[in-house]
Tab-separated table of C-alpha atoms in Angstrom:
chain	number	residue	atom	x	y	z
A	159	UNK	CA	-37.040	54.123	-8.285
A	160	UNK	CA	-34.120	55.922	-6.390
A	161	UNK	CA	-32.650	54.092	-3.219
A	162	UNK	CA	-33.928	56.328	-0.610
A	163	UNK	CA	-37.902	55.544	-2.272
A	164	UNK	CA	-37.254	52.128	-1.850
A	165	UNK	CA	-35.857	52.479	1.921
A	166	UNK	CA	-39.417	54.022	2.866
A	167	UNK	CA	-41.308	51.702	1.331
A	168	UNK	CA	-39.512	48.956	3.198
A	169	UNK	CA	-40.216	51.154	6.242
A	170	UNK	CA	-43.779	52.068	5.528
A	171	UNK	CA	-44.662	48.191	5.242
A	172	UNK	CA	-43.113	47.417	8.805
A	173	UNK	CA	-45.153	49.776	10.198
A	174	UNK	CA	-48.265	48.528	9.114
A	175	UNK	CA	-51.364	50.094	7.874
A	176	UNK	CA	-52.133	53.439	9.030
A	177	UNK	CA	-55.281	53.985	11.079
A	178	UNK	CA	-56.163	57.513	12.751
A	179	UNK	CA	-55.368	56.365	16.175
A	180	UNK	CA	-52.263	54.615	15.279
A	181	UNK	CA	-49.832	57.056	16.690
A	182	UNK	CA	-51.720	57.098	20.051
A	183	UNK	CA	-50.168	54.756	23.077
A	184	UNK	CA	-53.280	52.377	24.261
A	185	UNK	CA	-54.423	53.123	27.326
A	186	UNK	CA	-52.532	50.820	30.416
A	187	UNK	CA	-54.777	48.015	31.727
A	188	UNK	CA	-56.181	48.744	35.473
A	189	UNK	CA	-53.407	46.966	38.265
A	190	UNK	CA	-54.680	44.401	39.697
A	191	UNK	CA	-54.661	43.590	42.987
A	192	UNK	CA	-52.213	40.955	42.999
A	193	UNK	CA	-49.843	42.793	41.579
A	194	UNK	CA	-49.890	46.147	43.269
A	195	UNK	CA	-49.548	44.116	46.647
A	196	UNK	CA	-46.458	42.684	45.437
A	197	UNK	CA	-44.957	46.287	44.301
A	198	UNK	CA	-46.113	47.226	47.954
A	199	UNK	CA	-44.214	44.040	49.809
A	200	UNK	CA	-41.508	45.158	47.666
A	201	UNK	CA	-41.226	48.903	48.549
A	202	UNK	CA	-41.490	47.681	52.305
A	203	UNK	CA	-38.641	45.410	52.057
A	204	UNK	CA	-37.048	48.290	50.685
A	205	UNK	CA	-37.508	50.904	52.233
A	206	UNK	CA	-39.896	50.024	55.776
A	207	UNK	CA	-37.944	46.285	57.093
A	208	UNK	CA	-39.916	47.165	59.989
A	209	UNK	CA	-42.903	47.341	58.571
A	210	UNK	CA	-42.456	44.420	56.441
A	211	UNK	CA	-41.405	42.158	59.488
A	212	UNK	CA	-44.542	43.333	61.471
A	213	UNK	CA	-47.125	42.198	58.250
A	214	UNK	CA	-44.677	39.043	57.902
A	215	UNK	CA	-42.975	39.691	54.753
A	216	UNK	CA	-39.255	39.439	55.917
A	217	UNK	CA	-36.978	41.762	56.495
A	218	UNK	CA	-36.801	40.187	60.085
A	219	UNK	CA	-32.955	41.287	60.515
A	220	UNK	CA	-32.961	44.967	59.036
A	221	UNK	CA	-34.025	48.409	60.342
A	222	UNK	CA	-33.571	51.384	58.192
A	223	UNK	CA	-33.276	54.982	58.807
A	224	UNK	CA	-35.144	57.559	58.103
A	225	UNK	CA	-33.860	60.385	56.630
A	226	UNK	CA	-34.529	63.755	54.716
A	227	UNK	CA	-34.021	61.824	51.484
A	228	UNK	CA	-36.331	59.050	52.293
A	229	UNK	CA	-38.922	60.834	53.859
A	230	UNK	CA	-39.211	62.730	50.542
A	231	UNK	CA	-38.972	59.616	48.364
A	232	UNK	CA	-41.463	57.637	50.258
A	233	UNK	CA	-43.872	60.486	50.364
A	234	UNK	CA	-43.381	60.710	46.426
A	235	UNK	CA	-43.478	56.911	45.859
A	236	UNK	CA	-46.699	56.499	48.543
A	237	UNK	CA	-48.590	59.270	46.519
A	238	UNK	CA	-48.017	57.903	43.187
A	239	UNK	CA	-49.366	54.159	44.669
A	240	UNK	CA	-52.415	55.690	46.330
A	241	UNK	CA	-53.019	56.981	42.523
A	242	UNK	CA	-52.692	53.563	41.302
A	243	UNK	CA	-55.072	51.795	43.563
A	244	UNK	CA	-57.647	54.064	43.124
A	245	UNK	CA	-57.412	52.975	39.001
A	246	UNK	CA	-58.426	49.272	41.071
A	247	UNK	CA	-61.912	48.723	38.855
A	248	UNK	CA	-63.434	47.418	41.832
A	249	UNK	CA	-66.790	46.623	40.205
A	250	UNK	CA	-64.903	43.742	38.637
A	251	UNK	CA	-63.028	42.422	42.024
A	252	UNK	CA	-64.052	39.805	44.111
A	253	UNK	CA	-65.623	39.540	47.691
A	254	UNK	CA	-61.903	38.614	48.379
A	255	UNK	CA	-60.200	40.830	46.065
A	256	UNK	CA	-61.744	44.001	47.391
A	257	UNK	CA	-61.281	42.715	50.723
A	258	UNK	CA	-57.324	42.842	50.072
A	259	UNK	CA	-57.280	46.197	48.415
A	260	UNK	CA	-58.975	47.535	51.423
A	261	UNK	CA	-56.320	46.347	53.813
A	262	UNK	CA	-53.634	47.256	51.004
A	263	UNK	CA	-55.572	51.074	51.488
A	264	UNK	CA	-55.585	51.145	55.022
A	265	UNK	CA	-51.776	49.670	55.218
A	266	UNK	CA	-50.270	52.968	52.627
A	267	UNK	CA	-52.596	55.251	54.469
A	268	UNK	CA	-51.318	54.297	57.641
A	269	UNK	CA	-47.685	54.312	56.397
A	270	UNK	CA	-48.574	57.920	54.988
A	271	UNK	CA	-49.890	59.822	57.962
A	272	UNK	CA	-47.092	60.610	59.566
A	273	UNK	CA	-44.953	61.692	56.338
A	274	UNK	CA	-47.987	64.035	55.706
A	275	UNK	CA	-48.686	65.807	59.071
A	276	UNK	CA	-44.481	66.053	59.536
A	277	UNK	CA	-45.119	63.582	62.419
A	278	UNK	CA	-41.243	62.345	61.562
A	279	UNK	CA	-40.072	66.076	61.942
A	280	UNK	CA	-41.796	66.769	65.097
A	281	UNK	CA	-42.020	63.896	67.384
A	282	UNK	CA	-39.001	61.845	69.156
A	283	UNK	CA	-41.540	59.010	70.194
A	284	UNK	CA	-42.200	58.188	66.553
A	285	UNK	CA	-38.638	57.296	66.466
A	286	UNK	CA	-39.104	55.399	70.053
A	287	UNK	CA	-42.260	53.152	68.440
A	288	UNK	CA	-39.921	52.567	65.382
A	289	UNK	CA	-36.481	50.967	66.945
A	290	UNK	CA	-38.075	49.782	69.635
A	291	UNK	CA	-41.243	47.317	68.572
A	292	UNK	CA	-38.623	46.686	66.094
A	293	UNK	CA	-36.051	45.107	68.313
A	294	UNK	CA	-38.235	43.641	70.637
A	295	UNK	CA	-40.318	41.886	67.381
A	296	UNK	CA	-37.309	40.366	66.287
A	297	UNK	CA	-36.269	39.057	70.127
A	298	UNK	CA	-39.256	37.774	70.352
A	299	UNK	CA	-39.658	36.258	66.929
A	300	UNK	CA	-42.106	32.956	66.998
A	301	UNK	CA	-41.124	29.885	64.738
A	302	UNK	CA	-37.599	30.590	64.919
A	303	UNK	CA	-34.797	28.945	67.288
A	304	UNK	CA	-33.965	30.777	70.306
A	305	UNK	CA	-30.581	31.714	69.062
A	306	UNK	CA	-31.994	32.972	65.950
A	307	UNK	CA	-34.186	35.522	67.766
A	308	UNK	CA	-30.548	36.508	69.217
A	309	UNK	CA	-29.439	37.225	65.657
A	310	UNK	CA	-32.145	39.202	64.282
A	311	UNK	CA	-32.197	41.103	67.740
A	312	UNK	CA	-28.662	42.007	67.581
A	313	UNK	CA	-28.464	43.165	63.658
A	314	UNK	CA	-31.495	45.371	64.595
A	315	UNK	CA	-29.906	46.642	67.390
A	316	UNK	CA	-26.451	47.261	65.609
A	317	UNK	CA	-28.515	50.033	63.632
A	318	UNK	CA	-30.354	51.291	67.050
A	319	UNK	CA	-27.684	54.307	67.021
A	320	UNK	CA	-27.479	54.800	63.133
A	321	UNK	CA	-31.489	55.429	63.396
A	322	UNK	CA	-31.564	57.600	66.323
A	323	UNK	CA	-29.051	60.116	65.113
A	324	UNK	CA	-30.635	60.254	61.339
A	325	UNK	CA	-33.883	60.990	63.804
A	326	UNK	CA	-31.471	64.405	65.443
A	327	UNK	CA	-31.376	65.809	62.323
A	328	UNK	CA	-34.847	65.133	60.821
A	329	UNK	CA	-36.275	66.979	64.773
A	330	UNK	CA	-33.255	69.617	64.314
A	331	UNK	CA	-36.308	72.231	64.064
A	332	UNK	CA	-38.864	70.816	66.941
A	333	UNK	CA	-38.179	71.986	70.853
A	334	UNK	CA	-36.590	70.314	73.875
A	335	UNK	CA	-38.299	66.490	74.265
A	336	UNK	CA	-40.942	66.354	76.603
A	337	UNK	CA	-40.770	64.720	80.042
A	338	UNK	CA	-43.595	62.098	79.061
A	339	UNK	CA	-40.860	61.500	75.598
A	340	UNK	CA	-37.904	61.345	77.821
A	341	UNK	CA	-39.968	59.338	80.394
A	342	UNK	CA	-40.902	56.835	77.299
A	343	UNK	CA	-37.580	56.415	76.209
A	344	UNK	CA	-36.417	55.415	79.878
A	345	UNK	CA	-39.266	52.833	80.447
A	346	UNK	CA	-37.559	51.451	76.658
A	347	UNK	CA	-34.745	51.354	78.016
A	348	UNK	CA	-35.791	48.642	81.030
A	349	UNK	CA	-37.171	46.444	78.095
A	350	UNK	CA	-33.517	46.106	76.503
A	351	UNK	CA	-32.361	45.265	79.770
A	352	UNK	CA	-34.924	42.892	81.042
A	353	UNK	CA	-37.780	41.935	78.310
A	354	UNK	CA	-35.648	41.580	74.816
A	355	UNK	CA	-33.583	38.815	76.952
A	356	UNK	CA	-36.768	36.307	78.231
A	357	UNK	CA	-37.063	34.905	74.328
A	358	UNK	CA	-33.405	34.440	74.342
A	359	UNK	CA	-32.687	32.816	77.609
A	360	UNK	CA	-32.809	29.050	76.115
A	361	UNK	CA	-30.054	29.972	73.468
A	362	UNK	CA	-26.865	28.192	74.328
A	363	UNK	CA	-24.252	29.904	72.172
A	364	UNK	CA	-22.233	31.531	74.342
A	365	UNK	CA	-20.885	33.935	70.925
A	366	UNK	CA	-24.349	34.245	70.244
A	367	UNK	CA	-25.294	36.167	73.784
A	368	UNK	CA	-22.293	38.127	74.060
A	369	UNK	CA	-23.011	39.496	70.488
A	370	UNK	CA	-26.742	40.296	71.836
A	371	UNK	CA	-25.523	41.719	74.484
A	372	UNK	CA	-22.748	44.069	72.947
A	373	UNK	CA	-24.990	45.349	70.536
A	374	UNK	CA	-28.030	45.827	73.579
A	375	UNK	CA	-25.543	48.389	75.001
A	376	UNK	CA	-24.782	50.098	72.818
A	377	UNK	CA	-28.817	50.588	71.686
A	378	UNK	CA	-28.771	51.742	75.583
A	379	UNK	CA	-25.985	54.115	74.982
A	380	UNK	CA	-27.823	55.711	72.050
A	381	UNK	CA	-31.183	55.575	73.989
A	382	UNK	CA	-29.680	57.943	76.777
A	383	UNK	CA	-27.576	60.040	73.528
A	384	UNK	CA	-30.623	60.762	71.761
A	385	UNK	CA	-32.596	62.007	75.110
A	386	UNK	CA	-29.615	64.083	75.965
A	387	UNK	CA	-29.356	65.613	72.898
A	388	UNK	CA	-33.112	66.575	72.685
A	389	UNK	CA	-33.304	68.050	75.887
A	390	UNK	CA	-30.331	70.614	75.092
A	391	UNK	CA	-32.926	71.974	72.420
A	392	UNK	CA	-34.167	75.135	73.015
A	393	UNK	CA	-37.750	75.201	74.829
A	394	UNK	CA	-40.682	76.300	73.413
A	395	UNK	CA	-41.395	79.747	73.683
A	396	UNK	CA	-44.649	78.932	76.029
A	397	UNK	CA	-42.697	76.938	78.475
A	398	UNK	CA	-40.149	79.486	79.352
């Protein structure tokens, strides 16, 4: 017997015994819910801080922005998870179990709204609900010291400008911002002066305020930049 026979024999009995279906991949098991809520947590933390601060998952300290690039990714990456919860075999899931993947539904649909009706391309007060009930979450932070409210308030608003001008270019195609939007983003603007500063008035690190309120102004400065900007859009045709 030549070498090469005796190299596919060797071969042949690694691979075991050939059975029709043999070649075929088996199918993957169904998710379960456990573990698709942890890919979901994770994707938040990711890519939504926000989000994953308001459901209590972390992030506390972090606001991202939203871009071109990540509105396309999360729409992808949103789509492809709304595929794999609906392989959930729900006949098999507890009272409790379904009860999860119905919040976990409600949670990506909610998420996926506004990526799907351009809601992120078309309206400046998305980006107002996004900074904003951002900052003022992490100000007002429960559980935590006083002066660690400060922190998470000031990294959040540290990113206040990076956020609003990534917003400029995703609303480069929409029309000059409404009154009611600019009037929205001026009422936001008494919070950061006023509101963010109630949870923080019992922190006595001196650092710790001026930091706060350094980074407040310039969230203020970006407020009034971003409302600027949008009303030196060109009108809608209707309102000319």
């Amino acid at each position: 017997m030549s070498r090469p026979e005796i190299v596919l024999l060797l071969l042949a009995g690694l691979a075991g015994p050939f059975t029709p279906n043999s070649h075929a991949a088996a199918a993957p098991a169904p998710p379960t819910v456990t573990v698709l809520e942890a890919r979901y947590h994770a994707h938040l933390l990711a890519a939504r801080p926000d989000l994953a601060s308001h459901y209590g998952l972390g992030g506390d300290d972090r606001l991202a922005p939203i871009t071109e690039a990540t509105l396309t990714r999360d729409a992808a990456w949103l789509r492809s998870f709304g595929t794999e919860i609906a392989r959930l075999d729900t006949q098999r899931l507890s009272a409790r179990e379904r009860a999860r993947a119905d919040s976990l539904r409600v949670r990506v649909a909610r998420e996926a709204a506004p990526l799907e009706d351009h809601t992120w391309q078309q309206e400046p007060r998305a980006y107002l609900a996004l900074v904003h009930a951002a900052v003022l979450e992490a100000g007002g932070a429960r559980h935590v010291s006083p002066c660690e409210r400060g922190r998470r308030a000031m990294m959040r608003l540290r990113m206040v400008p990076e956020v609003l001008r990534a917003a400029l270019i995703n609303l480069r195609e929409t029309h000059a911002m409404a009154p009611a939007a600019a009037a929205a983003f001026d009422s936001a603007a008494v919070d950061l002066r006023t509101t963010l500063f109630k949870p923080l008035e019992n922190c006595k690190d001196p650092r710790r305020q001026a930091d706060v309120i350094a980074a407040d102004t310039l969230a203020l400065r970006a407020y009034a930049s971003f409302v600027a900007d949008l009303r030196a859009f060109p009108a809608a045709e209707h309102a000319r």
